[in-house]
PDB file of C-alpha atoms and ligand atoms in Angstrom:
ATOM      1  CA  UNK L   1       0.000   0.000   0.000  1.00 94.00           C
ATOM      2  CA  UNK L   2       1.048   3.611  -0.543  1.00 97.00           C
ATOM      3  CA  UNK L   3       2.417   5.589   2.370  1.00 97.00           C
ATOM      4  CA  UNK L   4       2.924   9.285   3.036  1.00 98.00           C
ATOM      5  CA  UNK L   5       6.361   9.275   4.634  1.00 98.00           C
ATOM      6  CA  UNK L   6       6.813  12.982   5.175  1.00 98.00           C
ATOM      7  CA  UNK L   7       6.196  16.539   4.175  1.00 98.00           C
ATOM      8  CA  UNK L   8       7.984  19.783   3.392  1.00 98.00           C
ATOM      9  CA  UNK L   9       6.970  23.410   3.745  1.00 98.00           C
ATOM     10  CA  UNK L  10       8.875  25.898   1.610  1.00 98.00           C
ATOM     11  CA  UNK L  11       8.736  29.333   0.074  1.00 98.00           C
ATOM     12  CA  UNK L  12       8.041  29.478  -3.672  1.00 98.00           C
ATOM     13  CA  UNK L  13       8.889  33.057  -4.604  1.00 96.00           C
ATOM     14  CA  UNK L  14      10.246  33.635  -8.142  1.00 94.00           C
ATOM     15  CA  UNK L  15      13.267  35.603  -6.836  1.00 95.00           C
ATOM     16  CA  UNK L  16      14.650  32.242  -5.601  1.00 96.00           C
ATOM     17  CA  UNK L  17      14.802  30.957  -9.181  1.00 94.00           C
ATOM     18  CA  UNK L  18      16.647  34.096 -10.224  1.00 94.00           C
ATOM     19  CA  UNK L  19      19.090  33.778  -7.328  1.00 96.00           C
ATOM     20  CA  UNK L  20      19.800  30.141  -8.270  1.00 96.00           C
ATOM     21  CA  UNK L  21      20.156  30.923 -11.986  1.00 94.00           C
ATOM     22  CA  UNK L  22      22.669  33.659 -11.131  1.00 95.00           C
ATOM     23  CA  UNK L  23      24.631  31.710  -8.486  1.00 97.00           C
ATOM     24  CA  UNK L  24      23.761  34.083  -5.635  1.00 98.00           C
ATOM     25  CA  UNK L  25      23.248  31.407  -2.966  1.00 98.00           C
ATOM     26  CA  UNK L  26      26.323  32.438  -0.946  1.00 98.00           C
ATOM     27  CA  UNK L  27      25.683  36.195  -1.011  1.00 98.00           C
ATOM     28  CA  UNK L  28      24.845  37.823   2.353  1.00 98.00           C
ATOM     29  CA  UNK L  29      21.216  38.392   1.354  1.00 98.00           C
ATOM     30  CA  UNK L  30      20.526  34.803   0.294  1.00 98.00           C
ATOM     31  CA  UNK L  31      22.868  32.687   2.414  1.00 98.00           C
ATOM     32  CA  UNK L  32      20.658  32.463   5.543  1.00 98.00           C
ATOM     33  CA  UNK L  33      17.827  31.291   3.313  1.00 98.00           C
ATOM     34  CA  UNK L  34      19.701  28.712   1.202  1.00 98.00           C
ATOM     35  CA  UNK L  35      21.645  27.376   4.195  1.00 98.00           C
ATOM     36  CA  UNK L  36      18.438  25.756   5.377  1.00 98.00           C
ATOM     37  CA  UNK L  37      18.024  23.475   2.370  1.00 98.00           C
ATOM     38  CA  UNK L  38      20.829  20.846   2.354  1.00 98.00           C
ATOM     39  CA  UNK L  39      19.322  18.691   5.159  1.00 98.00           C
ATOM     40  CA  UNK L  40      15.994  18.543   3.301  1.00 98.00           C
ATOM     41  CA  UNK L  41      17.717  17.692   0.008  1.00 98.00           C
ATOM     42  CA  UNK L  42      19.727  14.977   1.759  1.00 98.00           C
ATOM     43  CA  UNK L  43      16.603  13.477   3.317  1.00 98.00           C
ATOM     44  CA  UNK L  44      14.792  13.437  -0.057  1.00 98.00           C
ATOM     45  CA  UNK L  45      17.792  11.878  -1.785  1.00 98.00           C
ATOM     46  CA  UNK L  46      17.983   9.218   0.925  1.00 98.00           C
ATOM     47  CA  UNK L  47      14.248   8.405   1.008  1.00 98.00           C
ATOM     48  CA  UNK L  48      13.766   8.701  -2.769  1.00 98.00           C
ATOM     49  CA  UNK L  49      10.004   9.278  -2.733  1.00 98.00           C
ATOM     50  CA  UNK L  50       8.148   7.910  -5.761  1.00 98.00           C
ATOM     51  CA  UNK L  51       5.640  10.747  -5.858  1.00 98.00           C
ATOM     52  CA  UNK L  52       5.414  14.330  -4.598  1.00 98.00           C
ATOM     53  CA  UNK L  53       1.952  15.783  -4.026  1.00 98.00           C
ATOM     54  CA  UNK L  54       2.472  19.529  -4.198  1.00 98.00           C
ATOM     55  CA  UNK L  55      -0.011  22.111  -2.915  1.00 98.00           C
ATOM     56  CA  UNK L  56       0.424  25.547  -4.438  1.00 98.00           C
ATOM     57  CA  UNK L  57      -1.698  28.417  -5.634  1.00 97.00           C
ATOM     58  CA  UNK L  58      -1.876  29.247  -9.307  1.00 96.00           C
ATOM     59  CA  UNK L  59      -0.867  32.904  -9.594  1.00 94.00           C
ATOM     60  CA  UNK L  60      -2.977  33.669 -12.671  1.00 92.00           C
ATOM     61  CA  UNK L  61      -1.079  31.708 -15.322  1.00 90.00           C
ATOM     62  CA  UNK L  62      -3.409  28.745 -15.831  1.00 95.00           C
ATOM     63  CA  UNK L  63      -6.450  30.087 -13.975  1.00 95.00           C
ATOM     64  CA  UNK L  64      -6.914  33.804 -14.453  1.00 93.00           C
ATOM     65  CA  UNK L  65      -9.521  35.796 -12.552  1.00 91.00           C
ATOM     66  CA  UNK L  66     -12.212  35.031 -15.155  1.00 94.00           C
ATOM     67  CA  UNK L  67     -12.222  31.309 -14.252  1.00 94.00           C
ATOM     68  CA  UNK L  68     -11.026  30.351 -10.810  1.00 96.00           C
ATOM     69  CA  UNK L  69     -11.537  26.823  -9.540  1.00 97.00           C
ATOM     70  CA  UNK L  70     -11.582  26.663  -5.754  1.00 98.00           C
ATOM     71  CA  UNK L  71      -9.630  23.408  -5.933  1.00 98.00           C
ATOM     72  CA  UNK L  72      -7.896  22.007  -9.031  1.00 98.00           C
ATOM     73  CA  UNK L  73      -5.513  19.128  -9.579  1.00 98.00           C
ATOM     74  CA  UNK L  74      -3.545  17.705 -12.452  1.00 98.00           C
ATOM     75  CA  UNK L  75      -3.906  14.133 -13.704  1.00 98.00           C
ATOM     76  CA  UNK L  76      -1.422  14.526 -16.564  1.00 98.00           C
ATOM     77  CA  UNK L  77       1.897  12.798 -17.281  1.00 98.00           C
ATOM     78  CA  UNK L  78       3.732  16.072 -17.856  1.00 98.00           C
ATOM     79  CA  UNK L  79       3.425  19.730 -16.858  1.00 98.00           C
ATOM     80  CA  UNK L  80       4.984  22.802 -18.458  1.00 96.00           C
ATOM     81  CA  UNK L  81       5.959  25.959 -16.631  1.00 94.00           C
ATOM     82  CA  UNK L  82       4.333  29.100 -17.953  1.00 89.00           C
ATOM     83  CA  UNK L  83       5.693  31.856 -15.759  1.00 90.00           C
ATOM     84  CA  UNK L  84       6.224  35.131 -17.538  1.00 83.00           C
ATOM     85  CA  UNK L  85       7.924  38.346 -16.606  1.00 80.00           C
ATOM     86  CA  UNK L  86       9.953  37.200 -13.615  1.00 80.00           C
ATOM     87  CA  UNK L  87      13.180  36.735 -15.574  1.00 79.00           C
ATOM     88  CA  UNK L  88      13.012  33.012 -14.875  1.00 79.00           C
ATOM     89  CA  UNK L  89      14.888  30.969 -17.487  1.00 80.00           C
ATOM     90  CA  UNK L  90      13.029  28.418 -19.618  1.00 86.00           C
ATOM     91  CA  UNK L  91      13.018  25.188 -17.659  1.00 92.00           C
ATOM     92  CA  UNK L  92      12.300  21.525 -18.397  1.00 95.00           C
ATOM     93  CA  UNK L  93       8.817  20.066 -17.863  1.00 96.00           C
ATOM     94  CA  UNK L  94       7.726  18.387 -14.627  1.00 98.00           C
ATOM     95  CA  UNK L  95       6.857  14.670 -14.711  1.00 98.00           C
ATOM     96  CA  UNK L  96       3.318  13.696 -13.651  1.00 98.00           C
ATOM     97  CA  UNK L  97       1.737  10.512 -12.278  1.00 97.00           C
ATOM     98  CA  UNK L  98      -1.667   9.972 -13.823  1.00 97.00           C
ATOM     99  CA  UNK L  99      -2.600   6.678 -12.127  1.00 98.00           C
ATOM    100  CA  UNK L 100      -2.368   7.901  -8.520  1.00 98.00           C
ATOM    101  CA  UNK L 101      -3.766  11.266  -9.626  1.00 98.00           C
ATOM    102  CA  UNK L 102      -6.943   9.615 -10.906  1.00 98.00           C
ATOM    103  CA  UNK L 103      -7.203   7.465  -7.787  1.00 98.00           C
ATOM    104  CA  UNK L 104      -7.054  10.610  -5.626  1.00 98.00           C
ATOM    105  CA  UNK L 105      -9.513  12.457  -7.877  1.00 98.00           C
ATOM    106  CA  UNK L 106     -12.072   9.628  -7.741  1.00 98.00           C
ATOM    107  CA  UNK L 107     -11.685   9.193  -4.012  1.00 98.00           C
ATOM    108  CA  UNK L 108     -11.993  12.843  -2.988  1.00 98.00           C
ATOM    109  CA  UNK L 109     -14.895  13.609  -5.327  1.00 98.00           C
ATOM    110  CA  UNK L 110     -16.696  10.621  -3.788  1.00 97.00           C
ATOM    111  CA  UNK L 111     -15.975  12.161  -0.375  1.00 96.00           C
ATOM    112  CA  UNK L 112     -17.601  15.441  -1.441  1.00 96.00           C
ATOM    113  CA  UNK L 113     -14.712  17.619  -2.651  1.00 97.00           C
ATOM    114  CA  UNK L 114     -15.706  19.182  -5.953  1.00 95.00           C
ATOM    115  CA  UNK L 115     -12.242  19.192  -7.483  1.00 97.00           C
ATOM    116  CA  UNK L 116     -11.561  20.572 -10.964  1.00 98.00           C
ATOM    117  CA  UNK L 117      -9.642  17.789 -12.709  1.00 98.00           C
ATOM    118  CA  UNK L 118      -7.131  18.930 -15.307  1.00 98.00           C
ATOM    119  CA  UNK L 119      -5.819  16.608 -18.002  1.00 98.00           C
ATOM    120  CA  UNK L 120      -3.711  19.516 -19.185  1.00 97.00           C
ATOM    121  CA  UNK L 121      -2.405  22.135 -16.827  1.00 97.00           C
ATOM    122  CA  UNK L 122       0.260  24.798 -16.976  1.00 97.00           C
ATOM    123  CA  UNK L 123       2.143  25.206 -13.700  1.00 97.00           C
ATOM    124  CA  UNK L 124       3.940  28.228 -12.276  1.00 96.00           C
ATOM    125  CA  UNK L 125       6.655  29.240  -9.807  1.00 96.00           C
ATOM    126  CA  UNK L 126       4.480  28.018  -6.935  1.00 97.00           C
ATOM    127  CA  UNK L 127       5.319  24.482  -8.102  1.00 98.00           C
ATOM    128  CA  UNK L 128       8.600  24.724 -10.004  1.00 97.00           C
ATOM    129  CA  UNK L 129      10.606  26.886  -7.565  1.00 97.00           C
ATOM    130  CA  UNK L 130      10.188  24.388  -4.678  1.00 98.00           C
ATOM    131  CA  UNK L 131      11.183  21.475  -6.950  1.00 98.00           C
ATOM    132  CA  UNK L 132      14.273  23.358  -8.105  1.00 98.00           C
ATOM    133  CA  UNK L 133      15.151  24.139  -4.486  1.00 98.00           C
ATOM    134  CA  UNK L 134      15.090  20.417  -3.682  1.00 98.00           C
ATOM    135  CA  UNK L 135      16.786  19.228  -6.888  1.00 98.00           C
ATOM    136  CA  UNK L 136      18.903  22.217  -8.011  1.00 97.00           C
ATOM    137  CA  UNK L 137      19.621  22.684 -11.689  1.00 96.00           C
ATOM    138  CA  UNK L 138      16.049  21.547 -12.415  1.00 96.00           C
ATOM    139  CA  UNK L 139      17.119  17.912 -11.931  1.00 96.00           C
ATOM    140  CA  UNK L 140      13.662  16.811 -10.752  1.00 97.00           C
ATOM    141  CA  UNK L 141      12.606  14.943 -13.907  1.00 96.00           C
ATOM    142  CA  UNK L 142      12.857  11.535 -12.165  1.00 96.00           C
ATOM    143  CA  UNK L 143      10.276  12.515  -9.521  1.00 97.00           C
ATOM    144  CA  UNK L 144       6.591  12.177 -10.295  1.00 98.00           C
ATOM    145  CA  UNK L 145       4.600  15.193  -9.185  1.00 98.00           C
ATOM    146  CA  UNK L 146       0.871  15.656  -8.599  1.00 98.00           C
ATOM    147  CA  UNK L 147      -0.035  19.362  -8.591  1.00 98.00           C
ATOM    148  CA  UNK L 148      -2.931  20.476  -6.398  1.00 98.00           C
ATOM    149  CA  UNK L 149      -4.026  24.127  -6.574  1.00 98.00           C
ATOM    150  CA  UNK L 150      -6.020  25.957  -3.944  1.00 98.00           C
ATOM    151  CA  UNK L 151      -7.472  29.326  -4.845  1.00 98.00           C
ATOM    152  CA  UNK L 152      -6.070  32.102  -2.690  1.00 96.00           C
ATOM    153  CA  UNK L 153      -6.009  34.875  -5.279  1.00 93.00           C
ATOM    154  CA  UNK L 154      -9.628  35.822  -5.637  1.00 94.00           C
ATOM    155  CA  UNK L 155     -12.640  35.817  -3.334  1.00 94.00           C
ATOM    156  CA  UNK L 156     -14.451  33.660  -2.531  1.00 96.00           C
ATOM    157  CA  UNK L 157     -11.639  31.406  -1.372  1.00 97.00           C
ATOM    158  CA  UNK L 158     -11.764  28.307   0.791  1.00 98.00           C
ATOM    159  CA  UNK L 159     -11.182  28.717   4.514  1.00 98.00           C
ATOM    160  CA  UNK L 160      -8.381  26.978   6.469  1.00 98.00           C
ATOM    161  CA  UNK L 161     -10.866  24.507   7.949  1.00 98.00           C
ATOM    162  CA  UNK L 162     -11.847  23.389   4.469  1.00 98.00           C
ATOM    163  CA  UNK L 163      -8.308  23.242   3.079  1.00 98.00           C
ATOM    164  CA  UNK L 164      -7.252  21.113   6.055  1.00 98.00           C
ATOM    165  CA  UNK L 165     -10.170  18.766   5.358  1.00 98.00           C
ATOM    166  CA  UNK L 166      -9.136  18.586   1.697  1.00 98.00           C
ATOM    167  CA  UNK L 167      -5.705  17.499   2.896  1.00 98.00           C
ATOM    168  CA  UNK L 168      -7.291  14.879   5.143  1.00 98.00           C
ATOM    169  CA  UNK L 169      -9.277  13.472   2.187  1.00 98.00           C
ATOM    170  CA  UNK L 170      -6.159  13.369  -0.022  1.00 98.00           C
ATOM    171  CA  UNK L 171      -4.264  11.645   2.786  1.00 98.00           C
ATOM    172  CA  UNK L 172      -6.967   8.975   3.051  1.00 98.00           C
ATOM    173  CA  UNK L 173      -6.955   8.548  -0.728  1.00 98.00           C
ATOM    174  CA  UNK L 174      -3.191   8.000  -0.831  1.00 98.00           C
ATOM    175  CA  UNK L 175      -3.237   5.565   2.092  1.00 96.00           C
ATOM    176  CA  UNK L 176      -5.901   3.511   0.248  1.00 97.00           C
ATOM    177  CA  UNK L 177      -3.856   3.232  -2.971  1.00 98.00           C
ATOM    178  CA  UNK L 178      -2.811  -0.373  -3.535  1.00 97.00           C
ATOM    179  CA  UNK L 179       0.684   0.154  -4.968  1.00 98.00           C
ATOM    180  CA  UNK L 180       3.684   0.038  -2.601  1.00 97.00           C
ATOM    181  CA  UNK L 181       4.954   3.554  -3.121  1.00 97.00           C
ATOM    182  CA  UNK L 182       6.266   6.333  -0.890  1.00 97.00           C
ATOM    183  CA  UNK L 183       4.772   9.784  -1.145  1.00 98.00           C
ATOM    184  CA  UNK L 184       6.000  13.128   0.192  1.00 98.00           C
ATOM    185  CA  UNK L 185       3.691  16.139   0.356  1.00 98.00           C
ATOM    186  CA  UNK L 186       4.855  19.739  -0.212  1.00 99.00           C
ATOM    187  CA  UNK L 187       3.000  22.810   1.042  1.00 98.00           C
ATOM    188  CA  UNK L 188       4.449  25.838  -0.721  1.00 98.00           C
ATOM    189  CA  UNK L 189       4.138  29.583  -0.260  1.00 96.00           C
ATOM    190  CA  UNK L 190       3.358  31.830   2.643  1.00 91.00           C
ATOM    191  CA  UNK L 191       4.237  32.747   5.157  1.00 98.00           C
ATOM    192  CA  UNK L 192       3.482  36.292   6.217  1.00 97.00           C
ATOM    193  CA  UNK L 193       3.531  38.496   3.165  1.00 94.00           C
ATOM    194  CA  UNK L 194       1.970  41.560   1.674  1.00 95.00           C
ATOM    195  CA  UNK L 195       3.048  42.483  -1.842  1.00 93.00           C
ATOM    196  CA  UNK L 196       1.224  45.802  -2.240  1.00 92.00           C
ATOM    197  CA  UNK L 197      -0.934  48.446  -0.595  1.00 93.00           C
ATOM    198  CA  UNK L 198      -0.340  50.366   2.633  1.00 93.00           C
ATOM    199  CA  UNK L 199       1.120  47.383   4.462  1.00 95.00           C
ATOM    200  CA  UNK L 200       3.463  46.279   1.621  1.00 94.00           C
ATOM    201  CA  UNK L 201       6.408  44.420   3.114  1.00 94.00           C
ATOM    202  CA  UNK L 202       4.546  43.614   6.336  1.00 96.00           C
ATOM    203  CA  UNK L 203       6.117  40.637   8.139  1.00 97.00           C
ATOM    204  CA  UNK L 204       4.956  39.071  11.409  1.00 98.00           C
ATOM    205  CA  UNK L 205       7.723  36.728  12.576  1.00 98.00           C
ATOM    206  CA  UNK L 206       6.014  35.750  15.816  1.00 98.00           C
ATOM    207  CA  UNK L 207       2.915  34.709  13.894  1.00 98.00           C
ATOM    208  CA  UNK L 208       4.924  32.738  11.316  1.00 98.00           C
ATOM    209  CA  UNK L 209       6.869  30.864  13.971  1.00 98.00           C
ATOM    210  CA  UNK L 210       3.694  30.111  15.883  1.00 98.00           C
ATOM    211  CA  UNK L 211       2.145  28.733  12.656  1.00 98.00           C
ATOM    212  CA  UNK L 212       5.188  26.477  12.121  1.00 98.00           C
ATOM    213  CA  UNK L 213       4.906  25.228  15.719  1.00 98.00           C
ATOM    214  CA  UNK L 214       1.192  24.545  15.283  1.00 98.00           C
ATOM    215  CA  UNK L 215       1.780  22.758  11.970  1.00 98.00           C
ATOM    216  CA  UNK L 216       3.846  20.256  13.924  1.00 98.00           C
ATOM    217  CA  UNK L 217       1.915  19.765  17.160  1.00 97.00           C
ATOM    218  CA  UNK L 218      -1.542  21.332  16.906  1.00 98.00           C
ATOM    219  CA  UNK L 219      -2.691  21.749  13.296  1.00 98.00           C
ATOM    220  CA  UNK L 220      -6.351  21.806  14.335  1.00 97.00           C
ATOM    221  CA  UNK L 221      -5.645  25.196  15.969  1.00 98.00           C
ATOM    222  CA  UNK L 222      -4.846  26.634  12.523  1.00 98.00           C
ATOM    223  CA  UNK L 223      -8.250  25.551  11.235  1.00 98.00           C
ATOM    224  CA  UNK L 224      -9.836  27.993  13.714  1.00 98.00           C
ATOM    225  CA  UNK L 225      -8.405  30.935  11.714  1.00 98.00           C
ATOM    226  CA  UNK L 226     -10.476  32.517   8.979  1.00 98.00           C
ATOM    227  CA  UNK L 227      -8.769  33.867   5.881  1.00 98.00           C
ATOM    228  CA  UNK L 228      -9.392  37.381   7.235  1.00 98.00           C
ATOM    229  CA  UNK L 229      -7.520  36.379  10.412  1.00 98.00           C
ATOM    230  CA  UNK L 230      -4.594  35.268   8.248  1.00 98.00           C
ATOM    231  CA  UNK L 231      -4.658  38.591   6.366  1.00 97.00           C
ATOM    232  CA  UNK L 232      -4.765  40.613   9.592  1.00 98.00           C
ATOM    233  CA  UNK L 233      -1.982  38.615  11.207  1.00 98.00           C
ATOM    234  CA  UNK L 234       0.304  38.035   8.264  1.00 98.00           C
ATOM    235  CA  UNK L 235      -0.594  40.411   5.413  1.00 97.00           C
ATOM    236  CA  UNK L 236      -2.840  40.077   2.355  1.00 96.00           C
ATOM    237  CA  UNK L 237      -1.000  37.152   0.757  1.00 96.00           C
ATOM    238  CA  UNK L 238      -0.614  35.234   4.015  1.00 97.00           C
ATOM    239  CA  UNK L 239      -3.657  33.337   2.756  1.00 98.00           C
ATOM    240  CA  UNK L 240      -1.024  31.199   0.994  1.00 98.00           C
ATOM    241  CA  UNK L 241      -0.699  29.551   4.418  1.00 98.00           C
ATOM    242  CA  UNK L 242      -3.657  27.476   3.255  1.00 98.00           C
ATOM    243  CA  UNK L 243      -1.173  25.416   1.183  1.00 98.00           C
ATOM    244  CA  UNK L 244       0.732  24.520   4.337  1.00 98.00           C
ATOM    245  CA  UNK L 245      -2.476  23.756   6.213  1.00 98.00           C
ATOM    246  CA  UNK L 246      -3.690  21.446   3.409  1.00 98.00           C
ATOM    247  CA  UNK L 247      -0.319  19.693   3.400  1.00 98.00           C
ATOM    248  CA  UNK L 248      -0.578  19.058   7.142  1.00 98.00           C
ATOM    249  CA  UNK L 249      -4.058  17.642   6.660  1.00 98.00           C
ATOM    250  CA  UNK L 250      -2.641  14.804   4.560  1.00 98.00           C
ATOM    251  CA  UNK L 251      -0.465  13.540   7.436  1.00 98.00           C
ATOM    252  CA  UNK L 252      -2.630  11.002   9.223  1.00 97.00           C
ATOM    253  CA  UNK L 253       0.074   9.389  11.360  1.00 96.00           C
ATOM    254  CA  UNK L 254       2.488  10.458  14.067  1.00 97.00           C
ATOM    255  CA  UNK L 255       4.302  13.605  12.920  1.00 98.00           C
ATOM    256  CA  UNK L 256       7.848  14.536  13.944  1.00 98.00           C
ATOM    257  CA  UNK L 257       9.739  17.679  13.017  1.00 98.00           C
ATOM    258  CA  UNK L 258      13.128  16.776  11.506  1.00 98.00           C
ATOM    259  CA  UNK L 259      14.361  20.190  10.377  1.00 98.00           C
ATOM    260  CA  UNK L 260      13.381  23.852  10.314  1.00 98.00           C
ATOM    261  CA  UNK L 261      14.799  27.108   8.968  1.00 98.00           C
ATOM    262  CA  UNK L 262      12.809  30.317   9.357  1.00 98.00           C
ATOM    263  CA  UNK L 263      14.209  33.428   7.706  1.00 98.00           C
ATOM    264  CA  UNK L 264      12.667  36.848   7.014  1.00 97.00           C
ATOM    265  CA  UNK L 265      12.355  38.850   4.993  1.00 96.00           C
ATOM    266  CA  UNK L 266      13.109  37.190   1.708  1.00 96.00           C
ATOM    267  CA  UNK L 267      11.604  39.446  -0.950  1.00 95.00           C
ATOM    268  CA  UNK L 268       8.350  40.446   0.777  1.00 93.00           C
ATOM    269  CA  UNK L 269       7.827  37.224   2.688  1.00 97.00           C
ATOM    270  CA  UNK L 270       8.677  35.225   5.743  1.00 98.00           C
ATOM    271  CA  UNK L 271      10.211  31.950   4.582  1.00 98.00           C
ATOM    272  CA  UNK L 272       9.370  28.841   6.577  1.00 98.00           C
ATOM    273  CA  UNK L 273      11.265  25.709   5.582  1.00 98.00           C
ATOM    274  CA  UNK L 274      10.287  22.640   7.542  1.00 98.00           C
ATOM    275  CA  UNK L 275      10.740  18.904   7.088  1.00 98.00           C
ATOM    276  CA  UNK L 276       8.227  16.642   8.786  1.00 98.00           C
ATOM    277  CA  UNK L 277       8.262  12.888   9.093  1.00 98.00           C
ATOM    278  CA  UNK L 278       4.950  11.046   9.090  1.00 98.00           C
ATOM    279  CA  UNK L 279       4.724   7.608  10.604  1.00 94.00           C
ATOM    280  CA  UNK L 280       2.043   6.161   8.378  1.00 78.00           C
ATOM    281  CA  UNK L 281      -0.968   4.878  10.377  1.00 74.00           C
ATOM    282  CA  UNK L 282      -0.750   1.399   8.814  1.00 69.00           C
TER     283      UNK L 282
HETATM  284  C1  DHB Z 301       6.487  37.020  -4.117  1.00 77.73           C
HETATM  285  C2  DHB Z 301       5.747  36.165  -3.281  1.00 77.73           C
HETATM  286  C3  DHB Z 301       4.881  35.222  -3.813  1.00 77.73           C
HETATM  287  O1  DHB Z 301       4.141  34.354  -3.083  1.00 77.73           O
HETATM  288  C4  DHB Z 301       4.737  35.108  -5.183  1.00 77.73           C
HETATM  289  O2  DHB Z 301       3.910  34.152  -5.644  1.00 77.73           O
HETATM  290  C5  DHB Z 301       5.455  35.955  -6.025  1.00 77.73           C
HETATM  291  C6  DHB Z 301       6.329  36.899  -5.489  1.00 77.73           C
HETATM  292  C7  DHB Z 301       7.460  37.968  -3.550  1.00 77.73           C
HETATM  293  O3  DHB Z 301       7.452  38.231  -2.333  1.00 77.73           O
HETATM  294  O4  DHB Z 301       8.306  38.472  -4.284  1.00 77.73           O
HETATM  295 FE1   FE Z 302       2.932  33.048  -4.189  1.00 77.73          FE
END
């Protein structure tokens, strides 16, 4: 049977791709951020997960404001990056995993999650930057990735309670999949950030660190927040924390924190890198 063996939270901002493309990892600005990553890379290279389920928010590339699915997932064998305007170099496609994708889609729709199912789907920095962080030089082609998008760009958007429940349903779907494979779940984005308006650049470290603590030991507490609470506490785009909350929902076993690196600001965000181990319930 399939098992979720762990999870990762990470920033996904496009500036990371630029820093990596230009070899800036050791510069004073970037070093405290990149220094967090080797232990997570080592763990992934040791565990060699068969599939990554990756929660991110589409930033308007595939789903613009005229059509905005609340939840969408890919069931394709390949995904192309379609970021524009960030100065990000052209990068290779991401490998998909259609069999497990369809199993998850069938299972969660049966459970009552009205997921938009995409047989073709362009992905953006929310998905490709985290993969490049884990396998630098875009050497992630061997890993099969299932993209799951949660709307946090345009109202109405799902609340933390609902995104956590979506994670729970995806976790149950994976644990009921008959093939013996290991899965790791990524929650990307966040943490506190505000890209524009009067509070542009607003960062709330205490809130971010408390969210990381709660993701480990008390995730239900995060489901008590509304999206407005997240905006008040962490800035307008802190609603991206829903990706981390959904990720945590998928972990149905005993969860242990293996590694953490919080650093702020990086661009306009607080960056929360965390590696969690999940002792599968079976
Ligand atoms: C930034 C943050 C994001 O979440 C994003 O999607 C794009 C840019 C930033 O802070 O630069
Ligand atoms: Fe983002």
